CSV table of C-alpha atoms and ligand atoms in Angstrom, one decimal:
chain,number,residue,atom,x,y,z
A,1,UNK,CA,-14.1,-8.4,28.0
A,2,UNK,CA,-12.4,-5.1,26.8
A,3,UNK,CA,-12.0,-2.9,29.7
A,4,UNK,CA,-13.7,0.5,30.9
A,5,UNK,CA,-11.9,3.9,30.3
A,6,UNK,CA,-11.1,3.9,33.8
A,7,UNK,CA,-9.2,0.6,33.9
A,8,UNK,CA,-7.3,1.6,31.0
A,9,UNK,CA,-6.2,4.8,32.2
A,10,UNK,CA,-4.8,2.9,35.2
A,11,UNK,CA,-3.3,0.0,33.0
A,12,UNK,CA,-1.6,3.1,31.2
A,13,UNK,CA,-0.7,5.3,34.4
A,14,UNK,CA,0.4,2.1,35.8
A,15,UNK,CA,3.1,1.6,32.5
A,16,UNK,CA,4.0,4.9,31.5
A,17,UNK,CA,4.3,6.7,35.3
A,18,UNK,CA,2.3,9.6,33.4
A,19,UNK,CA,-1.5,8.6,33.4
A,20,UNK,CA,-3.6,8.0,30.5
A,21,UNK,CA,-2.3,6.3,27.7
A,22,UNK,CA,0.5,7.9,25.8
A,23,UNK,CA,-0.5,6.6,22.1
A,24,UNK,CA,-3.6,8.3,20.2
A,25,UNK,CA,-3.8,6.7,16.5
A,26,UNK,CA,-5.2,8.7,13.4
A,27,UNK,CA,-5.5,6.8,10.1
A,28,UNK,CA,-5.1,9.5,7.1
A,29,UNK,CA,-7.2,7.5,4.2
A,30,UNK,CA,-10.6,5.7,4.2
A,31,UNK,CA,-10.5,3.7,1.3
A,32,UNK,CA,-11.3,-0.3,1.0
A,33,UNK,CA,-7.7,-1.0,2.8
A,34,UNK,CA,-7.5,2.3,4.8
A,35,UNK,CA,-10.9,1.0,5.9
A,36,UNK,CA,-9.7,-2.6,7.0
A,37,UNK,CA,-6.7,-1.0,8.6
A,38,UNK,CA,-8.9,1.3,10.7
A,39,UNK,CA,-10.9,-1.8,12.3
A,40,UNK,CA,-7.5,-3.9,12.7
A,41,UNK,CA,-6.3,-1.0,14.6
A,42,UNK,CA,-9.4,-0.2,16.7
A,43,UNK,CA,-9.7,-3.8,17.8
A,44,UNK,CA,-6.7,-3.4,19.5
A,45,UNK,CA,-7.0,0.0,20.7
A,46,UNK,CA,-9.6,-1.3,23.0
A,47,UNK,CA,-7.7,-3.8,24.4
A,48,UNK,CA,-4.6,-2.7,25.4
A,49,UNK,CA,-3.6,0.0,27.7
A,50,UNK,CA,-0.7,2.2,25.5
A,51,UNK,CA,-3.2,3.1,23.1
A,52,UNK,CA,-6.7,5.5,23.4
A,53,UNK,CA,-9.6,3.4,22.3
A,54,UNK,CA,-10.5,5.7,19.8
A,55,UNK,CA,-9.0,6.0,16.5
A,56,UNK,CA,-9.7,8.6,13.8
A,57,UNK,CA,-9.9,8.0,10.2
A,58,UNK,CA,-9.5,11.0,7.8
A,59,UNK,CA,-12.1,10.6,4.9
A,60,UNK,CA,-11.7,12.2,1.6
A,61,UNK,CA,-15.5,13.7,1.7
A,62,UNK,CA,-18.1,12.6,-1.2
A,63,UNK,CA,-21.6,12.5,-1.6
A,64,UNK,CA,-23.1,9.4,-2.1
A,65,UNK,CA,-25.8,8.9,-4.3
A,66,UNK,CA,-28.6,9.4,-1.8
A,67,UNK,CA,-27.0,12.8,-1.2
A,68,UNK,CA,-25.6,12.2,2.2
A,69,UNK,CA,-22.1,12.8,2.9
A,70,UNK,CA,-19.8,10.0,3.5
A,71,UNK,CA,-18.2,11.0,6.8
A,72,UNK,CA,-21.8,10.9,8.4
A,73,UNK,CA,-22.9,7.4,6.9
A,74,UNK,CA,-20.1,5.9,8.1
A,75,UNK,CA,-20.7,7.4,11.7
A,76,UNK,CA,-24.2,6.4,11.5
A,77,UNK,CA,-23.6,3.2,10.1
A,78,UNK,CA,-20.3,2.2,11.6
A,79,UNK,CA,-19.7,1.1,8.2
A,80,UNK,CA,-17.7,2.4,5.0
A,81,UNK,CA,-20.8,1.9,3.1
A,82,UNK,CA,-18.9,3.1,-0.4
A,83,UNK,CA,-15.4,1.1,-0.3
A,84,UNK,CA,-16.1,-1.7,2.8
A,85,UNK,CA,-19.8,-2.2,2.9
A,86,UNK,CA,-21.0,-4.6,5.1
A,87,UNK,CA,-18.1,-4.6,7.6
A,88,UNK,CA,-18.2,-2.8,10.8
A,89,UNK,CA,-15.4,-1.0,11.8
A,90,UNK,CA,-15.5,-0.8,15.5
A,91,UNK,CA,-17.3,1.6,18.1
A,92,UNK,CA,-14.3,3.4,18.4
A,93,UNK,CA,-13.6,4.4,14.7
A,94,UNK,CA,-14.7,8.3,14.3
A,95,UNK,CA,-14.7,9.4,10.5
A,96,UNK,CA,-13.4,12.8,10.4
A,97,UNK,CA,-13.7,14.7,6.9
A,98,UNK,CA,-11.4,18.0,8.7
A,99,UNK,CA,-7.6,16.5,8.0
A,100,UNK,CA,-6.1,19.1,10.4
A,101,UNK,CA,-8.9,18.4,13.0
A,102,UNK,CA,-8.0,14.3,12.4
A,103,UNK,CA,-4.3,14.1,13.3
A,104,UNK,CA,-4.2,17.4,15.6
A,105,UNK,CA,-4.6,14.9,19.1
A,106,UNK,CA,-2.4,12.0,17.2
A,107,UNK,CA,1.3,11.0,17.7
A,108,UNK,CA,0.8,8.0,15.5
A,109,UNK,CA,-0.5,8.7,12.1
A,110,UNK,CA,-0.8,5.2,10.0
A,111,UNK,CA,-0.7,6.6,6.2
A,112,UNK,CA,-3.0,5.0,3.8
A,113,UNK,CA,-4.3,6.3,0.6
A,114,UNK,CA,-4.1,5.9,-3.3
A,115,UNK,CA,0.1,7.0,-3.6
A,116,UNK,CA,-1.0,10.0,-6.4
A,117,UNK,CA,-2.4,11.9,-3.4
A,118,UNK,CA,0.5,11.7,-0.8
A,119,UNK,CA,2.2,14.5,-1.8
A,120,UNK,CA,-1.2,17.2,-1.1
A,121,UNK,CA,-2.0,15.6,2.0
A,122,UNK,CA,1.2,16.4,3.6
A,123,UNK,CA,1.8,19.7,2.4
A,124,UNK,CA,-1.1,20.3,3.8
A,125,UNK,CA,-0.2,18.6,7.2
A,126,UNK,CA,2.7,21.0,7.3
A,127,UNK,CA,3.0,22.4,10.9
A,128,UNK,CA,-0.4,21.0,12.1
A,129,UNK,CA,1.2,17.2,13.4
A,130,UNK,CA,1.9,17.4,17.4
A,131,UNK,CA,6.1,17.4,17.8
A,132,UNK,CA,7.5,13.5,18.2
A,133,UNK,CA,4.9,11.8,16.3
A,134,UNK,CA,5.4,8.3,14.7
A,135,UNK,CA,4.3,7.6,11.0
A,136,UNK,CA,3.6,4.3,9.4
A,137,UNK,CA,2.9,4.0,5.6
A,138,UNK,CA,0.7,1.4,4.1
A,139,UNK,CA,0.9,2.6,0.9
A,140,UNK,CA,2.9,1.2,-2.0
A,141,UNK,CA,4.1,3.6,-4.8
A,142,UNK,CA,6.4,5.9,-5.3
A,143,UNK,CA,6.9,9.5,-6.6
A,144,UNK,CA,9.5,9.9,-9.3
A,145,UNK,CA,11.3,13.1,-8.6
A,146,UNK,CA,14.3,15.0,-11.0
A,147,UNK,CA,16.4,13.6,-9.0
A,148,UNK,CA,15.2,10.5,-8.9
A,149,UNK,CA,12.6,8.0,-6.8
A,150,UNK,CA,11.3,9.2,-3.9
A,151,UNK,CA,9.7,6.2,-1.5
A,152,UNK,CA,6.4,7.4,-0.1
A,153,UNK,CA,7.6,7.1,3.2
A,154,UNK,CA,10.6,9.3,2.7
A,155,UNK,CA,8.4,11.7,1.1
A,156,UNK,CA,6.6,11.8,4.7
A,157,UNK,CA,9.5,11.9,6.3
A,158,UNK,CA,10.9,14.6,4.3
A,159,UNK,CA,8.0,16.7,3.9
A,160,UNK,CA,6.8,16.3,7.7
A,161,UNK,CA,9.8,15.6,9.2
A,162,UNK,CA,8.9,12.5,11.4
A,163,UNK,CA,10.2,9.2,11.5
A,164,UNK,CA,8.3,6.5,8.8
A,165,UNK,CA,7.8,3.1,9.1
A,166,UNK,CA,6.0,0.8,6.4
A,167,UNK,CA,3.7,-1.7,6.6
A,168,UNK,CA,3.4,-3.9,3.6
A,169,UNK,CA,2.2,-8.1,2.8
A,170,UNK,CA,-0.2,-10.5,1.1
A,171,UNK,CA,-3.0,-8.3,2.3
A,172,UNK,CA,-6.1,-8.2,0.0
A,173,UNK,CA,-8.5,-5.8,1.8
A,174,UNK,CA,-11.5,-7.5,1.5
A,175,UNK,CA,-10.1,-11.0,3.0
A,176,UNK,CA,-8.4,-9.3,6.3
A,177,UNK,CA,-12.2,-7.7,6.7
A,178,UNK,CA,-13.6,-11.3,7.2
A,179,UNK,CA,-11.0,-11.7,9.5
A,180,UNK,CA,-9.0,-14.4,6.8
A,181,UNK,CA,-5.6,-15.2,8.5
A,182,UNK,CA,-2.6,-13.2,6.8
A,183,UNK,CA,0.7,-11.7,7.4
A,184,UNK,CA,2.3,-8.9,7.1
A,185,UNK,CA,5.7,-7.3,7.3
A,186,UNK,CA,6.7,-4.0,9.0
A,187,UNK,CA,9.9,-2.1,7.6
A,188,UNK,CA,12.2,0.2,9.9
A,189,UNK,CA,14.7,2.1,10.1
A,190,UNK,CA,16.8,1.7,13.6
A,191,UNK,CA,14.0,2.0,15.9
A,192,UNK,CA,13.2,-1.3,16.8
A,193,UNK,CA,11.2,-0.7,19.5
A,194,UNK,CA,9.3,2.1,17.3
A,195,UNK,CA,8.1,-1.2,14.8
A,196,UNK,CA,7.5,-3.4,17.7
A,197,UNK,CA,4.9,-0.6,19.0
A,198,UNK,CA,3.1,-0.8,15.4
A,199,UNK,CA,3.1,-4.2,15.4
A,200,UNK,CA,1.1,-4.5,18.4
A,201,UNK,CA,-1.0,-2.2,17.1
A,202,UNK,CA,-2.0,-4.0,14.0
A,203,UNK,CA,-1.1,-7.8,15.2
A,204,UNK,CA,-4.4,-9.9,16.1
A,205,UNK,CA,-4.5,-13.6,15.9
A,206,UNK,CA,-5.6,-13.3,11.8
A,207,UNK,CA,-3.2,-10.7,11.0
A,208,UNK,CA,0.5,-11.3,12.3
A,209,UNK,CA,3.0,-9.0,11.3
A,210,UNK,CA,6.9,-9.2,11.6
A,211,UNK,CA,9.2,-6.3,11.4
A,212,UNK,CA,12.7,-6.1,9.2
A,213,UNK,CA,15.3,-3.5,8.8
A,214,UNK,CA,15.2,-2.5,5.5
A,215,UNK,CA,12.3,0.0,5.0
A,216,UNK,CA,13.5,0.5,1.3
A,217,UNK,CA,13.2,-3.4,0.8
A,218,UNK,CA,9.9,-3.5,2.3
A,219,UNK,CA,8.2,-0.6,0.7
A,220,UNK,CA,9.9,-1.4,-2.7
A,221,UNK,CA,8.0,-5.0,-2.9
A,222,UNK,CA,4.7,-4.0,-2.0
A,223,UNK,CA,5.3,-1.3,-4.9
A,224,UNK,CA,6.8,-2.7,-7.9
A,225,UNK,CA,4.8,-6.0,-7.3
A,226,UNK,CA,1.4,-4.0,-8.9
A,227,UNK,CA,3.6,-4.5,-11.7
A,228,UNK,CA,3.7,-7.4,-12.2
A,229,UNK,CA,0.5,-7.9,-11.0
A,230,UNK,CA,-0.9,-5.7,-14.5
A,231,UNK,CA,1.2,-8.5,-16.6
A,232,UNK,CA,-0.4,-11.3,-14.8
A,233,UNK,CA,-4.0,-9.9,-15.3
A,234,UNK,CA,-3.2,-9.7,-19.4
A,235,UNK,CA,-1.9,-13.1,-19.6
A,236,UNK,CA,-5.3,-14.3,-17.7
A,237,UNK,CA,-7.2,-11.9,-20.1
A,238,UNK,CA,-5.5,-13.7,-23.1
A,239,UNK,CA,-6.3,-17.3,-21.0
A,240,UNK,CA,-2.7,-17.9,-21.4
A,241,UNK,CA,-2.5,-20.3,-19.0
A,242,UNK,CA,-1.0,-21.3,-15.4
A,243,UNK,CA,2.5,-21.9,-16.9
A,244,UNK,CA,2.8,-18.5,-18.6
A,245,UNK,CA,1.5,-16.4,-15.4
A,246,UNK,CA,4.0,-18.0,-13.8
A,247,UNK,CA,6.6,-17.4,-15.9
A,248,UNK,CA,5.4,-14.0,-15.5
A,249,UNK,CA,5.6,-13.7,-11.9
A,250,UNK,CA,9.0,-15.2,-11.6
A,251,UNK,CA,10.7,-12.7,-13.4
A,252,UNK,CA,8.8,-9.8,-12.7
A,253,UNK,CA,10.2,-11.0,-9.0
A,254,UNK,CA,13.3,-11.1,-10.4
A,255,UNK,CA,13.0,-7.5,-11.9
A,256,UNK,CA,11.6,-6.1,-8.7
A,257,UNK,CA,14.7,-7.6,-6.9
A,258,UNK,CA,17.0,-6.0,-9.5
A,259,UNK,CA,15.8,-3.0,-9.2
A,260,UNK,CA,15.4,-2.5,-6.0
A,261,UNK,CA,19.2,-3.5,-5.1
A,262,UNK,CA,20.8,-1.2,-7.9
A,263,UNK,CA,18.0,1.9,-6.8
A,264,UNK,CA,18.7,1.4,-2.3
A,265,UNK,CA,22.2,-1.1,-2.5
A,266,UNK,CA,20.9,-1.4,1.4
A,267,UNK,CA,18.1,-3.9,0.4
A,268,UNK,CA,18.2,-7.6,1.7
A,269,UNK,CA,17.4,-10.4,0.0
A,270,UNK,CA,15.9,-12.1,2.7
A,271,UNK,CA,13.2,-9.3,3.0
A,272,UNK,CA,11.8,-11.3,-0.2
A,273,UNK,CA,10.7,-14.4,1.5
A,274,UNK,CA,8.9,-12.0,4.3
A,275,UNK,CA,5.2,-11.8,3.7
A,276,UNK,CA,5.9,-8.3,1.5
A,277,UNK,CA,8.0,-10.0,-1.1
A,278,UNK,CA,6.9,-13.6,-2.6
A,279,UNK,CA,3.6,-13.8,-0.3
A,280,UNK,CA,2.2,-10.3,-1.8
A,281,UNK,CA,3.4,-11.4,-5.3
A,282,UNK,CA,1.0,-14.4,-5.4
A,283,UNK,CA,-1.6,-12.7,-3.5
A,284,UNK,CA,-1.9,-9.8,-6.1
A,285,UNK,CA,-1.4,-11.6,-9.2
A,286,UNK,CA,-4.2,-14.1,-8.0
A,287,UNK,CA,-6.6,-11.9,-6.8
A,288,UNK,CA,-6.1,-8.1,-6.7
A,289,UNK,CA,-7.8,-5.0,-8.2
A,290,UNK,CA,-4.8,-4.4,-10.7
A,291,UNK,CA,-5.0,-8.1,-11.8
A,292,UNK,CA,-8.5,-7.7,-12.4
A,293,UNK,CA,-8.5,-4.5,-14.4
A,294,UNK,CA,-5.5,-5.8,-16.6
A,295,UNK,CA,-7.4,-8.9,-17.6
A,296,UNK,CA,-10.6,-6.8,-18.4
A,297,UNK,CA,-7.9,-4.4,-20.2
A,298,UNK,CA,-6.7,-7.5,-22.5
A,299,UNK,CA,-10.0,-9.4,-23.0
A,300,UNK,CA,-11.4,-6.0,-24.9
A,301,UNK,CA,-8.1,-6.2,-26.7
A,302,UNK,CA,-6.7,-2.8,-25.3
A,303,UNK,CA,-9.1,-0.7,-27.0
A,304,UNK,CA,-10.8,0.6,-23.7
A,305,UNK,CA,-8.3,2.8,-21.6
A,306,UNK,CA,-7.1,1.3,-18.1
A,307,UNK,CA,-8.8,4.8,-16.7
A,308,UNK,CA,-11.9,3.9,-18.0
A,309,UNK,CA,-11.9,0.5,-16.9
A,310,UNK,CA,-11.0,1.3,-13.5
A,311,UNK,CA,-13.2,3.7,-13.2
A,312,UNK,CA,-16.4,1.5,-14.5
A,313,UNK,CA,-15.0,-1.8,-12.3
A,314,UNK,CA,-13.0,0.3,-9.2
A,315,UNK,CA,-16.2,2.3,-8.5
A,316,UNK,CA,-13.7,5.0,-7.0
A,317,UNK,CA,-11.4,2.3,-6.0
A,318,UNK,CA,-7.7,2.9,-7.7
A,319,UNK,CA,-5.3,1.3,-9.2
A,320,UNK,CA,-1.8,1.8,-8.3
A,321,UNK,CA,0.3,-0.5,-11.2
A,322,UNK,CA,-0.6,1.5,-14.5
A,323,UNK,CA,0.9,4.8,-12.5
A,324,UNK,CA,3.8,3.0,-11.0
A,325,UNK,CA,4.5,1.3,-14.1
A,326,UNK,CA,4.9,4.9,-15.7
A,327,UNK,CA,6.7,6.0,-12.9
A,328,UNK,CA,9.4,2.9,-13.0
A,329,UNK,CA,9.4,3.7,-16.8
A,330,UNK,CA,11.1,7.1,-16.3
A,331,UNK,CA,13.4,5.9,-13.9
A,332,UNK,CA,14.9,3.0,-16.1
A,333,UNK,CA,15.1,5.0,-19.4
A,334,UNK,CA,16.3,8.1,-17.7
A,335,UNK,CA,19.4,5.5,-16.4
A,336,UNK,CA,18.9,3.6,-20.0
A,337,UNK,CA,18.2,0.5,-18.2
A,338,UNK,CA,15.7,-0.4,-20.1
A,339,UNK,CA,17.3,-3.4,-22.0
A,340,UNK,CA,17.9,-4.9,-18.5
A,341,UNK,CA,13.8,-4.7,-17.1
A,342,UNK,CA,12.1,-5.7,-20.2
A,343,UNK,CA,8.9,-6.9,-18.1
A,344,UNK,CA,8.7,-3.6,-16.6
A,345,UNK,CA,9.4,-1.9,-19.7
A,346,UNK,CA,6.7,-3.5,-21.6
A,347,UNK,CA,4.2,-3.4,-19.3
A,348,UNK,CA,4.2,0.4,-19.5
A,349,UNK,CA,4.7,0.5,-23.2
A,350,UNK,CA,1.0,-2.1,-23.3
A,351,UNK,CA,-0.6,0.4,-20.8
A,352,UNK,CA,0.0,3.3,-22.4
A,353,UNK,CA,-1.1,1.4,-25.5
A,354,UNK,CA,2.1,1.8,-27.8
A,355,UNK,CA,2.2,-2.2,-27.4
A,356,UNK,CA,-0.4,-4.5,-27.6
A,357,UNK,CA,-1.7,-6.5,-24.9
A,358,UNK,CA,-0.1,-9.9,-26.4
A,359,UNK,CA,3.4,-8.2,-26.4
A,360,UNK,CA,3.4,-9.5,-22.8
A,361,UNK,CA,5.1,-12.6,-24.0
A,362,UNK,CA,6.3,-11.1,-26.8
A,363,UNK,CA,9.5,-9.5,-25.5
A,364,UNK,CA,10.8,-12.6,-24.8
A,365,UNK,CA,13.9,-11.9,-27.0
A,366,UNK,CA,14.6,-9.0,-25.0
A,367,UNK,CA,15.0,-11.3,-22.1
A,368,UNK,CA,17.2,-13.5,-23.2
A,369,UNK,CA,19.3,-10.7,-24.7
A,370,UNK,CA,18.8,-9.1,-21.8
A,371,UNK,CA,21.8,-7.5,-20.1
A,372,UNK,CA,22.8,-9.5,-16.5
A,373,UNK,CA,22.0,-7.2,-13.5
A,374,UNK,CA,24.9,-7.5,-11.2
A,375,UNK,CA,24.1,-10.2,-8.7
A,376,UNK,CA,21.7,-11.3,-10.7
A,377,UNK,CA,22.0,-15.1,-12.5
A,378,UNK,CA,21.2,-14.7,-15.9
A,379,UNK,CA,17.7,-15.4,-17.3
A,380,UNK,CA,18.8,-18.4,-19.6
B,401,NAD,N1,-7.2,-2.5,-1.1
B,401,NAD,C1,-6.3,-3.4,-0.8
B,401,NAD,O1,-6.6,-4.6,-0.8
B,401,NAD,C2,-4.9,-2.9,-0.4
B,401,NAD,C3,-4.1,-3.8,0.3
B,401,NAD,C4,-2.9,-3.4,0.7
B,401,NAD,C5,-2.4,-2.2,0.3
B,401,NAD,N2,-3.2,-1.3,-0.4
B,401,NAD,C6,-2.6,0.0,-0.7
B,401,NAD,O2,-3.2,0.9,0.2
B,401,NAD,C7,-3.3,2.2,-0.5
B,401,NAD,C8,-4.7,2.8,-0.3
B,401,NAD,O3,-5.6,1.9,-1.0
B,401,NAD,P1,-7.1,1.7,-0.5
B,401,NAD,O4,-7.4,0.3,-1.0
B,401,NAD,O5,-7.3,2.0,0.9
B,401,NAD,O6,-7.9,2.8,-1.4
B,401,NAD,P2,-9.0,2.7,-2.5
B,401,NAD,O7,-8.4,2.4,-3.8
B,401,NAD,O8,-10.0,1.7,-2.0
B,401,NAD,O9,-9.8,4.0,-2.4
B,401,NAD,C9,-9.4,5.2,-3.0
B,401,NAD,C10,-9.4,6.2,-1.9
B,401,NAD,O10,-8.9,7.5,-2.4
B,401,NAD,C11,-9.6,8.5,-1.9
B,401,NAD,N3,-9.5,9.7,-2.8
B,401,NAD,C12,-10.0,9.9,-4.0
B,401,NAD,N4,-9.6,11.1,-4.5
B,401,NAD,C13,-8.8,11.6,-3.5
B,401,NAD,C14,-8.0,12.8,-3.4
B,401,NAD,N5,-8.1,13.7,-4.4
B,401,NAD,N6,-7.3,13.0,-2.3
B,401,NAD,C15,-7.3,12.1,-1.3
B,401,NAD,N7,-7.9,10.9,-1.3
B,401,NAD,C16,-8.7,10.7,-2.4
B,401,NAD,C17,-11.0,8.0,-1.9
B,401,NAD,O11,-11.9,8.7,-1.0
B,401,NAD,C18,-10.8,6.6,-1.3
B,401,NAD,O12,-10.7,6.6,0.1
B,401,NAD,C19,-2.8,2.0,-1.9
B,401,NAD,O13,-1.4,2.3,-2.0
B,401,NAD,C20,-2.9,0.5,-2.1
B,401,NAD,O14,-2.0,-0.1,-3.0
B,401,NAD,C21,-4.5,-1.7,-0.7
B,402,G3P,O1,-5.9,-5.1,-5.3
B,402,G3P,P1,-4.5,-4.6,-5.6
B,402,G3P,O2,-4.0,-5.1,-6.9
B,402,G3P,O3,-4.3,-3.1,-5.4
B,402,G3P,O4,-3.5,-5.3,-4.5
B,402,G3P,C1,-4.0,-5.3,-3.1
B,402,G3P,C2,-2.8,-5.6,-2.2
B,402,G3P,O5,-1.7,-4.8,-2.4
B,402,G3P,C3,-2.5,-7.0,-2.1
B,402,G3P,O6,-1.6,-7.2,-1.0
């Protein structure tokens, strides 16, 4: 049995020396994952003394079709009736549409929202987070700045100035809510201890996470893997077969690799093998939302747009590879490195439509011509 409010505030005053626990968690996003990650997180608030049992989650208010707002249905319900239906997120989750009013209490703010929105929720954040706090970001994508990428979490950091962890793995949403066993990987910087206090957070006997040090690593899989996860879902949509999708996926993992040692020459190779790297690969070209849309996108031959079909299979739900595909796009032909990531390359070029979907395979040449990226064996 969880225990009282009292007991935990003796637990904590009995660990920290200061009474009441020292931890209070907001999660900034409400979507199908932000959702999930809200009753990971609550199921563990509960239970262990560090941590207040109650966890905010900042919603991005909507109406719903019977007119109601979403932030009240879900406190009503206890469920995210638009993006996790049928899931009940804990006791202790509060939906809180005010952002200031949702992190103003928190010193651990676990970041998860579509990547294109970032950038407005922390300028708005600006000034209003309590001093010390602790950031974690679940969110993969990046910003593509002048002077280059910009990983989400350093745009956190650099915009809010707090620490950032990330959080990244095999995680399909909807399988961690029926409390399907998966992993996960946590990325830091130097603060071990920092990662190990996420981990508990978010660790329950279905969801075990590890931590590495190589936040750059981390964050880069979980975001150039929707990638490859867009090329996978237009060789299903042209029934191409098991061989060819793997084909695909082993060297789009090779691209993502490449690119991520010549972008951060900090990354590990070993961060890879962690649930973030090969497991998340599989895992999204199998099954995820970007697969999905891309093999819809194929199937009508690319004559509907990839906004249109997220937006009539997504119902509000988004898609973060057709963006990040555009966004890797500018970096490699502002460095002309083009020639090197032709699977990247091309999966832009089909999604902006100035290829068609079969050129997936077609570029094929370009690989083998393909220039060696240092460290890298060559393709053939
Ligand atoms: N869903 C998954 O299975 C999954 C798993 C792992 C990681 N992720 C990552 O987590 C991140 C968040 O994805 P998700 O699945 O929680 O979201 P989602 O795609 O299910 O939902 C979209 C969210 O964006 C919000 N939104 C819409 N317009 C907005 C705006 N202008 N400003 C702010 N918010 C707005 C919506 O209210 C909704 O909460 C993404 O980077 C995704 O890649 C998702
Ligand atoms: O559904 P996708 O394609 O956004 O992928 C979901 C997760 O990132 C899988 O780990």
């Amino acid at each position: 049995m969880a225990p009282s409010i009292e007991e935990k505030a003796e637990m904590a005053s009995a660990c920290n020396g200061i009474g009441g626990p020292p931890y209070r968690v907001t999660v900034v996003g409400s979507g199908n994952w932000g959702s999930v990650a809200a009753k990971l997180i609550a199921s563990n608030t509960v239970k262990l003394p560090v941590f207040h049992d109650e966890v905010r989650m900042w919603v991005f208010e909507e109406t719903l079709p019977n007119g109601e707002k979403l932030s009240k249905a879900i406190n009503q319900t206890n469920e995210n009736v638009k993006y996790l239906s049928g899931i009940k997120l804990g006791k202790n989750v509060i939906a809180d549409p005010d952002l200031e009013n949702a992190v103003k209490e928190a010193n651990m703010l676990v970041f998860v929202t579509p990547h294109q929105f970032v950038a407005g929720i922390c300028k708005r954040l600006v000034g209003k987070i309590k001093p010390n706090t602790e950031a974690i970001s679940l969110i993969k994508g990046m910003e593509v700045k002048t002077e280059g990428p910009c990983m989400i979490s350093k745009l956190i950091t650099d915009m809010l100035g707090i620490n950032c962890c990330v959080l990244m793995g095999a995680n399909i949403a909807n399988e961690i809510a029926v409390e399907k066993f998966s992993e996960a990987t946590i990325g830091y910087r130097q603060d071990k201890e920092v990662a190990q206090r996420w981990a508990q957070l978010f660790c329950t006997p279905y969801f075990l996470v590890s931590a590495v040090q190589d936040v750059e690593g981390v964050e880069l899989c979980g975001t150039l893997k929707n990638v490859v996860a867009i090329a996978a879902g237009l060789v299903d949509g042209m029934d191409m077969g098991n061989n060819t999708k793997a084909a695909v996926m082993r060297i789009g993992l090779r691209e993502m690799r490449a690119l991520s040692k010549l972008l951060f020459s900090s990354v590990k190779d070993s961060t890879f093998f962690e649930s973030c790297g090969v497991a998340d690969l599989i895992t999204t070209c199998l099954g995820g939302r970007n697969r999905r849309v891309a093999e819809a996108f194929a199937r009508n031959g690319g004559k509907r747009s990839f906004d249109d079909l997220e937006a009539e299979l997504l119902q509000g739900q988004k898609l973060q590879g057709v963006s990040t595909a555009k966004e890797v796009y500018e970096i490699l032909s502002h460095r002309g490195w083009q020639s090197m990531f032709p699977l990247f390359t091309t999966v832009h070029e089909i999604c902006i439509r100035q290829l068609p979907p079969s050129a997936i395979v077609e570029y094929k040449e370009q690989i083998t011509n393909a220039t060696v990226v240092e460290g890298v064996a060559p393709y053939c």
